[in-house]
Coordinates of N, CA and C in Angstrom, one line a residue:
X78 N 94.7 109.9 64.9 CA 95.3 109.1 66.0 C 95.4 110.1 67.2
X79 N 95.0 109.7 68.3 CA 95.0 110.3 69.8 C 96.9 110.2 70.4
X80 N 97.6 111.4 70.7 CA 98.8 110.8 71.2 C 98.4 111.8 72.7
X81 N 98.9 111.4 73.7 CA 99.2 111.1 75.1 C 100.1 111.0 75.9
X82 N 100.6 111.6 76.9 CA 101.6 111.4 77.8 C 101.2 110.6 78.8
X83 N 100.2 110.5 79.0 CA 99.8 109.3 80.4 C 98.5 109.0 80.0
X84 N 98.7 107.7 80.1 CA 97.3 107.2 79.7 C 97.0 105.9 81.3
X85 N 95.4 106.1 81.6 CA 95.5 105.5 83.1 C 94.1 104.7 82.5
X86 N 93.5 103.7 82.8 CA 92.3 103.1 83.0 C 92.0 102.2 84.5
X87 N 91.2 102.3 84.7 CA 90.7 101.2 85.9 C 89.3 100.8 85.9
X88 N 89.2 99.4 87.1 CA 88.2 98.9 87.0 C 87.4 99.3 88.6
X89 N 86.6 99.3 88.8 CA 85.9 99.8 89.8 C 84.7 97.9 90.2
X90 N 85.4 98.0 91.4 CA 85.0 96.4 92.0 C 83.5 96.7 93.2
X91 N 83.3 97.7 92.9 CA 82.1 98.1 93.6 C 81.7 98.1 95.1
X92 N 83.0 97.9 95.5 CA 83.1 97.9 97.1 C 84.7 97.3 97.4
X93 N 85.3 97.4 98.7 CA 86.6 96.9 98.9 C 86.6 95.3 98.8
X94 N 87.5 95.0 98.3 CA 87.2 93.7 97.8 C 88.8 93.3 98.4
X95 N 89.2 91.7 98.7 CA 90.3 91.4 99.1 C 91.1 90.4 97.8
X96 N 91.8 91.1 97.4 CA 92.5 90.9 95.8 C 93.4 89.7 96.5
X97 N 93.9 88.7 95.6 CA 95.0 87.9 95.2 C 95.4 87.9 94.4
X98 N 95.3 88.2 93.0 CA 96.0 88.3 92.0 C 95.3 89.3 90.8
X99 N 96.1 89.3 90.1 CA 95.4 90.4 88.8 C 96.2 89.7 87.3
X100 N 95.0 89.4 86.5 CA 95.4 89.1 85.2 C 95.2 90.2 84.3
X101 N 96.3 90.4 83.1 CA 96.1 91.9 82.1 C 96.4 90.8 80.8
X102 N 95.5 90.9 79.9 CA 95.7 90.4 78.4 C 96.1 91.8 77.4
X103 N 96.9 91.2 77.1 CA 97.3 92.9 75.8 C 97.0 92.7 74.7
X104 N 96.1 94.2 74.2 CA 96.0 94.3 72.9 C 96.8 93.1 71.8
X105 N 96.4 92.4 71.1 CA 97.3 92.0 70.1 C 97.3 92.5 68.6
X106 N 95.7 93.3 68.3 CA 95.8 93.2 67.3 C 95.4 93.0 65.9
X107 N 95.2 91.5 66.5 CA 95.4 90.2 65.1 C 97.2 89.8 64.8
X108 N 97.9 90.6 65.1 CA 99.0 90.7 64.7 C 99.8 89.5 66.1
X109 N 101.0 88.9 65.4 CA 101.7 87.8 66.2 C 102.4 88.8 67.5
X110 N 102.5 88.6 68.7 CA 102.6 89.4 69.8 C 104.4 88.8 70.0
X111 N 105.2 89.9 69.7 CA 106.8 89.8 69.9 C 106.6 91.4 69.6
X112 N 108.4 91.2 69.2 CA 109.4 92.5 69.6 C 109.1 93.3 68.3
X113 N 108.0 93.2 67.3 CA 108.0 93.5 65.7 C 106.4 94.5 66.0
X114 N 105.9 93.8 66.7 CA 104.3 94.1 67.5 C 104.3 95.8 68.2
X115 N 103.8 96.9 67.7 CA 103.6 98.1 68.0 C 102.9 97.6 69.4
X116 N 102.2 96.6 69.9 CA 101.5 96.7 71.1 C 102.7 96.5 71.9
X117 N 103.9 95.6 71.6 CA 104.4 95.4 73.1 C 105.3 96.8 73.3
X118 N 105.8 97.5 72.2 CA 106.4 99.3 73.0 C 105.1 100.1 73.3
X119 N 104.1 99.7 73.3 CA 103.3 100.7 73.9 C 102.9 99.7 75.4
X120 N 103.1 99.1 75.3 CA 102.6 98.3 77.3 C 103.8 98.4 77.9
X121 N 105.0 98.3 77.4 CA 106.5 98.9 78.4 C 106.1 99.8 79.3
X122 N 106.4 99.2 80.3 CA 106.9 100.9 81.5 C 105.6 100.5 82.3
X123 N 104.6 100.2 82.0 CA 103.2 100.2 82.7 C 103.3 99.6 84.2
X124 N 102.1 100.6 84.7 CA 102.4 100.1 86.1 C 100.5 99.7 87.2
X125 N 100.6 98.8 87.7 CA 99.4 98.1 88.2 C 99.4 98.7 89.8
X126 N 98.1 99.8 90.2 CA 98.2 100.0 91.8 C 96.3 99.4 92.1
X127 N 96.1 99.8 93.0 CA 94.8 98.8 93.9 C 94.9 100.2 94.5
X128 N 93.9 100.9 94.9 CA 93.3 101.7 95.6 C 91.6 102.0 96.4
X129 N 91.2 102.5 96.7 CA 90.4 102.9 97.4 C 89.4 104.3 96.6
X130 N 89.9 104.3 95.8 CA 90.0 105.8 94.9 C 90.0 105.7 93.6
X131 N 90.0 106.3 92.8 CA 90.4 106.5 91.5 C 91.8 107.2 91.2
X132 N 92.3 107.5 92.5 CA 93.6 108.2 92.6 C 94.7 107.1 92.8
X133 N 95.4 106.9 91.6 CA 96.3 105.5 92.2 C 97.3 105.8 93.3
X134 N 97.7 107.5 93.0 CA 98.2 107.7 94.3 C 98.1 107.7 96.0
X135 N 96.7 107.5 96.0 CA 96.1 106.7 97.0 C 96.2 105.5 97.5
X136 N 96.3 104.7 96.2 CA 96.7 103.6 96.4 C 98.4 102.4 96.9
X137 N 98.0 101.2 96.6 CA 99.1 100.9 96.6 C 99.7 100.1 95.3
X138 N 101.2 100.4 95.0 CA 101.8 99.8 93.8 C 101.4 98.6 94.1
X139 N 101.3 97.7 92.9 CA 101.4 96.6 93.0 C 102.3 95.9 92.5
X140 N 102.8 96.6 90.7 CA 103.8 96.4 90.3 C 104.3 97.7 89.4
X141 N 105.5 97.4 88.7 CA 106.3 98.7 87.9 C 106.8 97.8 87.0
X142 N 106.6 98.3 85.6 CA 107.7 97.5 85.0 C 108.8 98.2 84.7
X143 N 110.0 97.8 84.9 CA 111.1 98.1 84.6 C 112.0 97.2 84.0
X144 N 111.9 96.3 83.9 CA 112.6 95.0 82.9 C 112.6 94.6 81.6
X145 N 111.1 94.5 81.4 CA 110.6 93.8 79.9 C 111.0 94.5 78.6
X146 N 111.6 94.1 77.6 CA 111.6 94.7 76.7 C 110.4 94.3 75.8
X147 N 110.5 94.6 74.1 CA 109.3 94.4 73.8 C 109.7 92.7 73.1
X148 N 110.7 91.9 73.6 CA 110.8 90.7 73.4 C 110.3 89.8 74.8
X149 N 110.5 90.5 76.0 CA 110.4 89.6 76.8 C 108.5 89.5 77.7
X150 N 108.2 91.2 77.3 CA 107.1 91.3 78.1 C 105.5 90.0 77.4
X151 N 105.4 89.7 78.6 CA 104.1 89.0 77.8 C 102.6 89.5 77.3
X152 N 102.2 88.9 76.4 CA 100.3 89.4 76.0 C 99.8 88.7 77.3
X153 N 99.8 88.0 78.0 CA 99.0 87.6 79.1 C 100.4 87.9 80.6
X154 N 100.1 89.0 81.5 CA 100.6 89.8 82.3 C 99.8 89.0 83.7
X155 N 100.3 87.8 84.3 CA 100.3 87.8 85.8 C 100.9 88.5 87.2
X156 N 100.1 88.9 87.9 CA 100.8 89.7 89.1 C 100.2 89.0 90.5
X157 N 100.8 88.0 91.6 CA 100.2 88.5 92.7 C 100.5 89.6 93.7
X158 N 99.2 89.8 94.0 CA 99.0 91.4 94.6 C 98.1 91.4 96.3
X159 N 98.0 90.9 97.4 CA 97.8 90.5 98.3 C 97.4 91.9 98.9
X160 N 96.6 92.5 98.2 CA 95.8 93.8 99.4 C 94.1 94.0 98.9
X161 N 93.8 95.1 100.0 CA 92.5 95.3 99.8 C 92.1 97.0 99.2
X162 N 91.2 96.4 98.1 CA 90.6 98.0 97.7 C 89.8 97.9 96.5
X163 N 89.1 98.6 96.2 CA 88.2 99.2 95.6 C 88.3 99.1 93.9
X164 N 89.2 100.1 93.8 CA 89.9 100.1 92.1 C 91.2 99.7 91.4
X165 N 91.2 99.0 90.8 CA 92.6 98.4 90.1 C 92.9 99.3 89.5
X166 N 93.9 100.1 89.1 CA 94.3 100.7 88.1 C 96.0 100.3 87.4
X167 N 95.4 100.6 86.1 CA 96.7 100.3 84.9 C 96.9 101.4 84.5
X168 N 98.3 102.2 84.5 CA 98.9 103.3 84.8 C 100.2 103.1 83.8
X169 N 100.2 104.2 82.6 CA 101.1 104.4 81.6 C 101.9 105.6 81.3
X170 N 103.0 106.1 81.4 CA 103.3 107.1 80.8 C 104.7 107.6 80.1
X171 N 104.8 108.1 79.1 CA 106.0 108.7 78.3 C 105.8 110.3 78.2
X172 N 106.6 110.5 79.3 CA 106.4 112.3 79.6 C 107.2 112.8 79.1
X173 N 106.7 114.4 78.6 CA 108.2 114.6 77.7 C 109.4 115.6 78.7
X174 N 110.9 115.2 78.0 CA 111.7 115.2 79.1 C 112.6 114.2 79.2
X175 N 112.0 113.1 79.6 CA 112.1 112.0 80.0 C 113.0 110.8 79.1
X176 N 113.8 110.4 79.4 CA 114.4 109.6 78.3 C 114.1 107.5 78.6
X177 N 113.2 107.0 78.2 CA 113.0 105.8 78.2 C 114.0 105.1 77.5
X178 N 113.5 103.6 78.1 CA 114.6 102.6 77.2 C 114.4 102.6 75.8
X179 N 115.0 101.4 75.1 CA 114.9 101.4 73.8 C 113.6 100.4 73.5
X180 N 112.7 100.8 72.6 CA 111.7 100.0 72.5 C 110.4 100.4 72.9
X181 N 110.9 101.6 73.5 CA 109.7 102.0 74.2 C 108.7 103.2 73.3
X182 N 107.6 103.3 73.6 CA 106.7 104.4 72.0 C 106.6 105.3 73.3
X183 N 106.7 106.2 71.6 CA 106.9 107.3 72.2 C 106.1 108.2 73.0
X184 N 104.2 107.4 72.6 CA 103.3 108.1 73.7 C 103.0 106.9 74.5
X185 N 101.9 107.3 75.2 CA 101.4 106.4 76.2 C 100.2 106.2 75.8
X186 N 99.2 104.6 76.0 CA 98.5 104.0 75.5 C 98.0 103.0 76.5
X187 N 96.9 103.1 76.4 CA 96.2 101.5 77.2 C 95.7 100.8 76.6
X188 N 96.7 100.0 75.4 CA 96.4 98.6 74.9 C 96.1 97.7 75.4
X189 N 95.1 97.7 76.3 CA 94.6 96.6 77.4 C 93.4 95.8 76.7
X190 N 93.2 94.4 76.4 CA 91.8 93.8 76.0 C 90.8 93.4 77.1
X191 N 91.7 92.8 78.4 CA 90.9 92.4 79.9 C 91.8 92.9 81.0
X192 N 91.0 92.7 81.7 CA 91.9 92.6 83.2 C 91.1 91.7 84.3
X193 N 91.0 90.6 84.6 CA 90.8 89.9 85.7 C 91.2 89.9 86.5
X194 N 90.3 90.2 87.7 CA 90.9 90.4 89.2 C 89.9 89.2 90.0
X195 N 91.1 88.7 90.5 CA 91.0 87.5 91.3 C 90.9 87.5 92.8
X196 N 90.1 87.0 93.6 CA 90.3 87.0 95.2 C 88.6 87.0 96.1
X197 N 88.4 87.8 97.3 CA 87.3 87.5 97.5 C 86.4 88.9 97.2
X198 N 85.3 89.1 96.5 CA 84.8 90.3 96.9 C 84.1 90.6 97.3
X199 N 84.0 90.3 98.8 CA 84.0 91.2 100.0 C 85.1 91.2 100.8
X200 N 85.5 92.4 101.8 CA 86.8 91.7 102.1 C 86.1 91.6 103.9
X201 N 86.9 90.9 104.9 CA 87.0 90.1 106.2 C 86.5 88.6 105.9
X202 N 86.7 88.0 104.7 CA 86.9 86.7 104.3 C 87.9 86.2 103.8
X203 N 88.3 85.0 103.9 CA 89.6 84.3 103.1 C 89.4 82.9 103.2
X204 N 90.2 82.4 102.7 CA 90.1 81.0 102.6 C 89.3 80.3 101.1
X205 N 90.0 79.0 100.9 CA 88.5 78.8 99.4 C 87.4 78.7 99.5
X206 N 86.9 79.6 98.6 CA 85.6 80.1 98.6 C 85.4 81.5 99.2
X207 N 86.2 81.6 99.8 CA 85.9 83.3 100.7 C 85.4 82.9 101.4
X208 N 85.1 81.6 102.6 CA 84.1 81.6 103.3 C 84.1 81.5 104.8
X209 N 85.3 81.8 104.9 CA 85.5 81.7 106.6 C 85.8 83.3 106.8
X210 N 85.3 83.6 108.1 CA 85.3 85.1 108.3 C 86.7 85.0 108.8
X211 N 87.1 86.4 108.8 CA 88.2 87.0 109.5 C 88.0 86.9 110.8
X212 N 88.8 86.5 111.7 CA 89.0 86.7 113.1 C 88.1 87.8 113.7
X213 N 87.7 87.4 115.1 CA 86.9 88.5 115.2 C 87.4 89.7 115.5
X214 N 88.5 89.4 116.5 CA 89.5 90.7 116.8 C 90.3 91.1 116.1
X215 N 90.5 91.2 114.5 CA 91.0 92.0 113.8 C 90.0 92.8 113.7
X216 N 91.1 94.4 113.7 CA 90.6 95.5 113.7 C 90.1 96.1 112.1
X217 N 91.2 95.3 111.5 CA 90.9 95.7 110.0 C 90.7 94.1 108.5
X218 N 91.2 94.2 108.0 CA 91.4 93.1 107.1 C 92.3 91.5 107.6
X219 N 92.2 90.6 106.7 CA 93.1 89.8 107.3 C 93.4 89.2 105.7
X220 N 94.5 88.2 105.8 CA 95.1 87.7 104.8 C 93.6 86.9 103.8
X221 N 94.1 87.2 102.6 CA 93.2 86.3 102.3 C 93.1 84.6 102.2
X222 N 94.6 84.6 102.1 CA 94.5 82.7 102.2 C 94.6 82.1 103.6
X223 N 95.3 82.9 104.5 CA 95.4 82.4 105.6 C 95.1 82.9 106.8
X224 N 94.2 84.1 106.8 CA 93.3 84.9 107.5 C 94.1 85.6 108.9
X225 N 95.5 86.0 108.3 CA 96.7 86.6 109.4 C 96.0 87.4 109.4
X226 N 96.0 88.2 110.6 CA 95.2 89.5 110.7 C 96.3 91.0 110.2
X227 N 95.9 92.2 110.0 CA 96.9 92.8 109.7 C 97.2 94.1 110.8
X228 N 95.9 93.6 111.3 CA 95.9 94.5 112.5 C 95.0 93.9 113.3
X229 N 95.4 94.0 115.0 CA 94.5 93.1 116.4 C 93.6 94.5 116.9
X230 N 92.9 94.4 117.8 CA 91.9 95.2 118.2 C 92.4 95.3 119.6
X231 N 92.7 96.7 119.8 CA 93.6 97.1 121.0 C 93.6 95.7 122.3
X232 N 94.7 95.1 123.3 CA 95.1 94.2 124.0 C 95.0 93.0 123.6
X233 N 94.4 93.0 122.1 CA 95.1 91.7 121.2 C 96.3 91.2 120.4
X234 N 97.0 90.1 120.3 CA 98.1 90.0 119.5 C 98.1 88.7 118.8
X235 N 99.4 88.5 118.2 CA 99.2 87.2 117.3 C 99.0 87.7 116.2
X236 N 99.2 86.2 115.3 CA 98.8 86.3 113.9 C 97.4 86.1 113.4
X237 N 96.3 85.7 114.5 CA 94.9 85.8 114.0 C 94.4 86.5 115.2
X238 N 95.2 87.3 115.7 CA 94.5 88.0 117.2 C 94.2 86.9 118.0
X239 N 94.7 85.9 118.1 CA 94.3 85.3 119.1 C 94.6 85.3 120.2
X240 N 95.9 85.5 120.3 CA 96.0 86.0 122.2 C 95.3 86.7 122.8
X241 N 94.6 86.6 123.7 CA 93.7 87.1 124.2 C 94.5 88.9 125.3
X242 N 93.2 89.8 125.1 CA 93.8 90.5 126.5 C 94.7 90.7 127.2
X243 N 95.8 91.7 127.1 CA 97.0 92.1 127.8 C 96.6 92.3 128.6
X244 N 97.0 92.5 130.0 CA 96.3 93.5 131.2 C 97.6 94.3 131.4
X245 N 97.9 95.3 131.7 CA 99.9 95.5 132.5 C 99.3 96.2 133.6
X246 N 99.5 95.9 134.4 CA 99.3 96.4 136.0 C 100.9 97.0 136.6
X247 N 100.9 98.4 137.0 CA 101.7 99.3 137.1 C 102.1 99.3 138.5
X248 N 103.0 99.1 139.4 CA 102.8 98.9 141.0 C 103.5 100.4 141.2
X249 N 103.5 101.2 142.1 CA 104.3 102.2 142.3 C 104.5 102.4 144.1

């Protein structure tokens, strides 16, 4: 048996892609998935980031778990996650030192069977189907369901950049 203090895996989406959600199925086993189940103290504590990188520290959290024990967490893990990037990563660790809850094993493990990532992949699309572009004067990304921009392209404003051109004229 392999034991570990951090165990990390990710998927690589092959370009920046505009995420909506992330589905994780957990190891089961064969075995009935509760609080009796060696898989659910090894998925405690696990944490989901989206990055640009293989570095999740690059990235952005998506989620932490902090709540679940090994009664409450689920074999099928929904998250929505409303950003853009490259690599999903699923991120585990029991470092030593460290005092975790009860329930928790004592290495770290990526009992992961899938992970489905959901949204458009390309990103300056949104809407169903992915098929309406992003505004033109967003400078960078826009929402994926509702194509907010996240950023306007200098003297634009609004939620789809649609205001057109500021001018400010200075009198002295």
């Amino acid at each position: 048996m392999f034991f570990q203090y951090t165990a990390t895996w990710w998927v690589n989406l092959l370009g920046i892609a505009s995420i909506h959600h992330v589905t994780i199925y957990f190891m089961l086993g064969n075995y009935p998935w509760g609080s009796t189940s060696v898989f659910t103290a090894e998925a405690l504590g696990f944490s989901l980031y989206v990055s640009n990188t293989t570095n999740k520290l690059d990235g952005i959290l998506c989620f932490q778990d902090t709540e679940f024990n090994t009664s409450t967490i689920p074999a099928v893990f929904n998250v929505t996650c409303t950003v853009h990037g490259q690599y999903v990563i699923f991120y585990n660790e029991r470092l030593p030192g460290v005092t975790y809850p009860d329930g928790y094993s004592k290495f770290a493990y990526n009992d992961i069977c899938e992970v489905e990532v959901f949204g458009c992949p390309r990103a300056g699309f949104y809407g169903i189907d992915c098929s309406i572009p992003c505004p033109e004067q967003c400078s960078s990304y826009c929402d994926i369901e509702v194509g907010t921009c996240e950023e306007c392209h200098p003297g634009y404003q609004g939620q789809q950049c649609e205001l057109g051109k500021l001018i400010e004229i200075f009198f002295f």
